[in-house]
Short mmCIF file of C-alpha atoms in Angstrom, two decimals:
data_model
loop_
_atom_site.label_atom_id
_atom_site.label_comp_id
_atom_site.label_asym_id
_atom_site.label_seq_id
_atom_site.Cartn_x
_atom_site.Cartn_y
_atom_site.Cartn_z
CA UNK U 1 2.40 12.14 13.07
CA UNK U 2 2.68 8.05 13.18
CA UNK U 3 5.78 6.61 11.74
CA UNK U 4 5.96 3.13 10.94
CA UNK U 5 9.51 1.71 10.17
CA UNK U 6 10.25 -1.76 8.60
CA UNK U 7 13.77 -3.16 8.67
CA UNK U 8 16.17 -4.38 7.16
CA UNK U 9 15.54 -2.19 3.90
CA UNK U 10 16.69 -4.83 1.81
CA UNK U 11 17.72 -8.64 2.49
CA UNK U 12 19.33 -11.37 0.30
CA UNK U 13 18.87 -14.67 1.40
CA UNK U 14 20.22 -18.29 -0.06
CA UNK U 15 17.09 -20.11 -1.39
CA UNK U 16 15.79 -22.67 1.71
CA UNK U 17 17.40 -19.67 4.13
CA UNK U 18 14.94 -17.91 6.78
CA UNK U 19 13.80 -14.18 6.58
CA UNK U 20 12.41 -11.97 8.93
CA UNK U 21 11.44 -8.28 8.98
CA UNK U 22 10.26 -5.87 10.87
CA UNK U 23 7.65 -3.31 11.70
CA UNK U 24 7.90 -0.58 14.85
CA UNK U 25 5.42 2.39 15.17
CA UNK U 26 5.72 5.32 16.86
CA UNK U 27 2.51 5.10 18.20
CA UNK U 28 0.12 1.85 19.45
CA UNK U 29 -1.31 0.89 16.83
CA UNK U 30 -4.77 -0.55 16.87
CA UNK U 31 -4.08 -3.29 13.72
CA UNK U 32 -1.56 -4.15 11.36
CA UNK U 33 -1.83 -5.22 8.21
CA UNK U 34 0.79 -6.83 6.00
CA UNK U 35 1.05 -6.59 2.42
CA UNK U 36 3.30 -8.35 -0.83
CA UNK U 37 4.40 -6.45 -3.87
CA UNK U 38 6.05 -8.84 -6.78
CA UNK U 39 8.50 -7.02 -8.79
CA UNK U 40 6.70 -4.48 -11.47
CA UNK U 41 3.41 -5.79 -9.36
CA UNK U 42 1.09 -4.14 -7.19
CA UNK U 43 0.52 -4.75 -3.12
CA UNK U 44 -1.62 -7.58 -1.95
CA UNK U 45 -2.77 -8.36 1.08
CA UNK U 46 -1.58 -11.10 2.80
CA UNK U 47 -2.67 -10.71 6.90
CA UNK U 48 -4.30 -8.50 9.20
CA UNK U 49 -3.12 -8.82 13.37
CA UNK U 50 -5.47 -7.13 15.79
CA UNK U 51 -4.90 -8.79 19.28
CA UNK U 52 -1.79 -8.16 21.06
CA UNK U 53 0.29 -10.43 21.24
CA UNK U 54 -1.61 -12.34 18.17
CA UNK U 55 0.51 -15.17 16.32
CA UNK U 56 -1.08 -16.03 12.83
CA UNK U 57 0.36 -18.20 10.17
CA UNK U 58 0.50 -18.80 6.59
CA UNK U 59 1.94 -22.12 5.42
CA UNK U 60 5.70 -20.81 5.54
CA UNK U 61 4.86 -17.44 6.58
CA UNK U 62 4.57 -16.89 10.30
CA UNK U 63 3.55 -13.14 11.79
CA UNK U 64 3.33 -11.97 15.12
CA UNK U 65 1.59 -8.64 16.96
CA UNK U 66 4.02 -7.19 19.82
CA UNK U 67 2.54 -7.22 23.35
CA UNK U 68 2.03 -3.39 23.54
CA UNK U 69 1.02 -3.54 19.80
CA UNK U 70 3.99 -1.25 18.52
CA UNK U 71 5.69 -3.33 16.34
CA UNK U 72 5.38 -6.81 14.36
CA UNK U 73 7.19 -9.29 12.18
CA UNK U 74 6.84 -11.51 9.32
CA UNK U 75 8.91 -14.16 9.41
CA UNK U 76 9.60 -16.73 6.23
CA UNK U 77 10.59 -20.18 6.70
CA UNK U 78 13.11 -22.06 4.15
CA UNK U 79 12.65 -19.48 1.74
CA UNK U 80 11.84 -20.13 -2.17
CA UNK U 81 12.41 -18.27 -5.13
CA UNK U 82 8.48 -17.63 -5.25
CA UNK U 83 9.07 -15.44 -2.07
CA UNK U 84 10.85 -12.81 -4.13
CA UNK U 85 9.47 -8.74 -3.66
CA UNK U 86 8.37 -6.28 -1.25
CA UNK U 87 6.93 -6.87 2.13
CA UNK U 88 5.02 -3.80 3.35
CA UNK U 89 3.52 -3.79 7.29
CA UNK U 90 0.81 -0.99 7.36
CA UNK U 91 -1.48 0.67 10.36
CA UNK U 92 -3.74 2.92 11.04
CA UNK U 93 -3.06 6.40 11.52
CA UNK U 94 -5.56 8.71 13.28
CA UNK U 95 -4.43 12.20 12.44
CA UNK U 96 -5.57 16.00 11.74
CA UNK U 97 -6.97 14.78 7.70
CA UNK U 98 -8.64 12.11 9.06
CA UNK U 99 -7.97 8.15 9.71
CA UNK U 100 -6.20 6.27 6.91
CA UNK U 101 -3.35 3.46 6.54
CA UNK U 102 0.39 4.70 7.03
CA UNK U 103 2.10 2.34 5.02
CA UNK U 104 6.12 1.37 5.75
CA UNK U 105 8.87 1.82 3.79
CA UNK U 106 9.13 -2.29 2.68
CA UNK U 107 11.73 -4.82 2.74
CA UNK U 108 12.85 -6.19 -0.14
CA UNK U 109 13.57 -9.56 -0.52
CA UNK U 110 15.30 -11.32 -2.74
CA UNK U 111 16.45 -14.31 -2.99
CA UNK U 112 19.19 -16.69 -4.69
CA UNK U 113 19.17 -20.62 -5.93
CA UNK N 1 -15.32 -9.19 -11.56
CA UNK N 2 -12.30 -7.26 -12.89
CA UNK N 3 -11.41 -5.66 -9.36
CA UNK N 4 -9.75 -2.17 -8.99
CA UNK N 5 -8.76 -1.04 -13.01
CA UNK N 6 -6.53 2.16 -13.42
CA UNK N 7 -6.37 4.23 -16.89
CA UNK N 8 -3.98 4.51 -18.68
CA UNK N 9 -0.76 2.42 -17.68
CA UNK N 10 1.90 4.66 -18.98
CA UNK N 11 2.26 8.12 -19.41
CA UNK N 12 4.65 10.88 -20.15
CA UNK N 13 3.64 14.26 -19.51
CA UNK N 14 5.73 17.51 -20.04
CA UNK N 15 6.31 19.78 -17.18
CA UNK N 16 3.08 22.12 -16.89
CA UNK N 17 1.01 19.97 -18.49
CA UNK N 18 -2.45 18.54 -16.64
CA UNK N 19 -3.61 14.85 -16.70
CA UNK N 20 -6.54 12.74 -15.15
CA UNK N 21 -5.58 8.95 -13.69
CA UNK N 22 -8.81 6.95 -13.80
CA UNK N 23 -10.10 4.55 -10.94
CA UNK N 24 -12.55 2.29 -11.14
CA UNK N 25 -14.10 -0.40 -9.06
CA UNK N 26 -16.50 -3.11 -9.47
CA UNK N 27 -16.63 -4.60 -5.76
CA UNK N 28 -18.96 -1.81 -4.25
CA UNK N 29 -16.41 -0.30 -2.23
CA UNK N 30 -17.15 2.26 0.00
CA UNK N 31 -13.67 3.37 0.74
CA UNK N 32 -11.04 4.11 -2.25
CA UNK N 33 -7.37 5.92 -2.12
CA UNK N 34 -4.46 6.95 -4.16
CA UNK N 35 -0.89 6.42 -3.54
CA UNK N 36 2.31 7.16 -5.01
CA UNK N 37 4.98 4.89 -4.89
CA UNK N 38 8.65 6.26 -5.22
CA UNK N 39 12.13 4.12 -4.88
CA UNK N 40 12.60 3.62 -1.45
CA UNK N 41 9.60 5.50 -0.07
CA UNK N 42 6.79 2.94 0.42
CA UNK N 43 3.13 3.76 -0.17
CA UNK N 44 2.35 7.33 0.13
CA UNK N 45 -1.23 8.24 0.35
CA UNK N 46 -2.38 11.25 -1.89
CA UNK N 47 -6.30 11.85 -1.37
CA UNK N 48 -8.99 9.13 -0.28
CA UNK N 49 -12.45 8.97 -0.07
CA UNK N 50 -15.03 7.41 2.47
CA UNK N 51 -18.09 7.44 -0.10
CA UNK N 52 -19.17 9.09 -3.03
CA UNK N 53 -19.09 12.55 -3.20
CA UNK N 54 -16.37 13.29 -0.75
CA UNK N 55 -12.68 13.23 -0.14
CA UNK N 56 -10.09 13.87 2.34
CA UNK N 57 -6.36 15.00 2.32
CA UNK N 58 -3.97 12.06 2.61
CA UNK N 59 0.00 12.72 3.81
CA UNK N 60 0.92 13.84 0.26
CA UNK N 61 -1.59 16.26 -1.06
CA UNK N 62 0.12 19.06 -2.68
CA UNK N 63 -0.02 19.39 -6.19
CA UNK N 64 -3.38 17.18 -6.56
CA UNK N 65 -6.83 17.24 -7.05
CA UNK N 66 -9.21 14.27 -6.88
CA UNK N 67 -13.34 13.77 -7.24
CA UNK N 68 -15.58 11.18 -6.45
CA UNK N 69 -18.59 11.43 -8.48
CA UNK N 70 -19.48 8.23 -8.65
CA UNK N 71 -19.06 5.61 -5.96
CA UNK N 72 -17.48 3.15 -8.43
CA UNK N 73 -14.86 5.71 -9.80
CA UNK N 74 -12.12 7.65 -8.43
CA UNK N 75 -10.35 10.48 -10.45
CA UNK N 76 -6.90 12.23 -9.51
CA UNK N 77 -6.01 14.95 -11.09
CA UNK N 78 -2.57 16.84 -12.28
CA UNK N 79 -3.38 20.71 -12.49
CA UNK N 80 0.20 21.37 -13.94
CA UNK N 81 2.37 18.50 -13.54
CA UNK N 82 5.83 18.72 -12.18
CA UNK N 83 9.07 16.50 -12.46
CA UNK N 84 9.01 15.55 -8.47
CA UNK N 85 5.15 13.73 -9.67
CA UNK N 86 7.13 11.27 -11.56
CA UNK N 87 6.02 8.30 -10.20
CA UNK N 88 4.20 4.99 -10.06
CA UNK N 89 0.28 5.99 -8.81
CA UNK N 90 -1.96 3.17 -7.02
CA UNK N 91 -5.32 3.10 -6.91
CA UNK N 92 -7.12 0.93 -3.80
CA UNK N 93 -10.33 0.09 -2.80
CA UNK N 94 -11.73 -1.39 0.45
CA UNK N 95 -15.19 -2.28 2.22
CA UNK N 96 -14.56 0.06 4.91
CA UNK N 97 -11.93 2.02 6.41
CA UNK N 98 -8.33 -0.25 5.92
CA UNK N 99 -7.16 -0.81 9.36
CA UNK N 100 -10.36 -1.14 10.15
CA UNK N 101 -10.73 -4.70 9.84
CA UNK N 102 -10.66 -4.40 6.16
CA UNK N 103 -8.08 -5.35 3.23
CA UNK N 104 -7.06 -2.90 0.26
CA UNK N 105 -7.33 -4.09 -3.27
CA UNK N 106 -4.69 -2.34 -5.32
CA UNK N 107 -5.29 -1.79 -9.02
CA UNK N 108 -1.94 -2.45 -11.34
CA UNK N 109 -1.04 1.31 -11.15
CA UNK N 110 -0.21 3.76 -13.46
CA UNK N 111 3.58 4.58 -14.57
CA UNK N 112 4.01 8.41 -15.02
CA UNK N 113 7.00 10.33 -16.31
CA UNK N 114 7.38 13.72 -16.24
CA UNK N 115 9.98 15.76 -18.51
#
């Protein structure tokens, strides 16, 4: 079945430091959706990419949709402390029990001052 | 509108025992899902349902049972629990199918231990 795979697993960054992670499918994916867990939280949405090649941002947040729609990123600019938890990238899997949202494994961030 | 609410928080069950997590929804959702979450595993779906009265297998089924009886509420279900079900349980809700164009709301989850 689809795989999606986020790296790194985990990533320590220097408040004011950039992150980036990253999201590969097996499989073209039709969307993506990207979501943000606070520690002891739960997920919330942050974006949804549907074009390829789409480029969306969020104040400091930045995403981007590959061209053949296998794989994205979320990229953080001068990171803050606020930024802190789990970034999960999720798509749509179209398999034998139906069509439902494959979620990745997460990166977690965390991050120093 | 108190979103996506999951009963109880906690729980600690003994090996064998059964248990009911409660889902409920006050945005009309059509669409609604359980996950587990486990250290290092992401968001694995359980069961999820398109509309009241009927679910669907998700990649983790084994071991539980889940009903949608009423469109606002979404039950899973723990025939005879077991120590690999230790985990933190999400309930979602969404418009239409996620991925489709629309977002999940996650409820807080529900923390389960089992001895």
């Amino acid at each position: 079945g689809q795989q999606v795979m986020q790296i790194p697993q985990y990533q320590h960054v220097q408040e004011g430091e950039d992150f980036t992670t990253y999201c590969n499918s097996s499989t073209t994916l039709s969307n993506i959706q990207w979501y943000k867990q606070r520690p002891g939280g739960h997920p919330v949405f942050l974006i949804q990419l549907v074009k390829s090649g789409e480029v969306k941002k969020q104040k400091r947040l930045t995403f981007q949709f590959g061209e053949a729609k296998k794989n994205s990123s979320l990229h953080i600019t001068a990171t803050q402390t606020t930024d802190v938890g789990t970034y999960f990238c999720a798509g749509l899997s179209r398999g034998q029990a139906g069509t439902a949202l494959i979620f990745g494994k997460g990166t977690t961030l965390s991050v120093s001052s | 509108n108190a979103g996506v609410t999951q009963t109880p928080k906690f729980r600690v069950l003994k090996t064998g025992q059964s248990m009911t997590l409660l889902c409920a929804q006050d945005m009309n959702h059509e669409y609604m899902y359980w996950y587990r979450q486990d250290p290092g595993m992401g968001l694995r779906l359980i069961h999820y349902s398109v509309g009241e009265g009927t679910t669907a297998k998700g990649e983790v089924p084994d071991g539980y049972n889940v009903s949608r009886l009423k469109k606002q509420n979404f039950l899973l279900g723990l025939e005879s629990a077991a120590p690999s079900q230790t985990s933190v349980y999400f309930c979602a809700s969404s418009y239409g199918l996620a991925g489709g164009l629309h977002e999940q709301f996650f409820g807080p989850g529900t923390r389960l231990t089992v001895l």
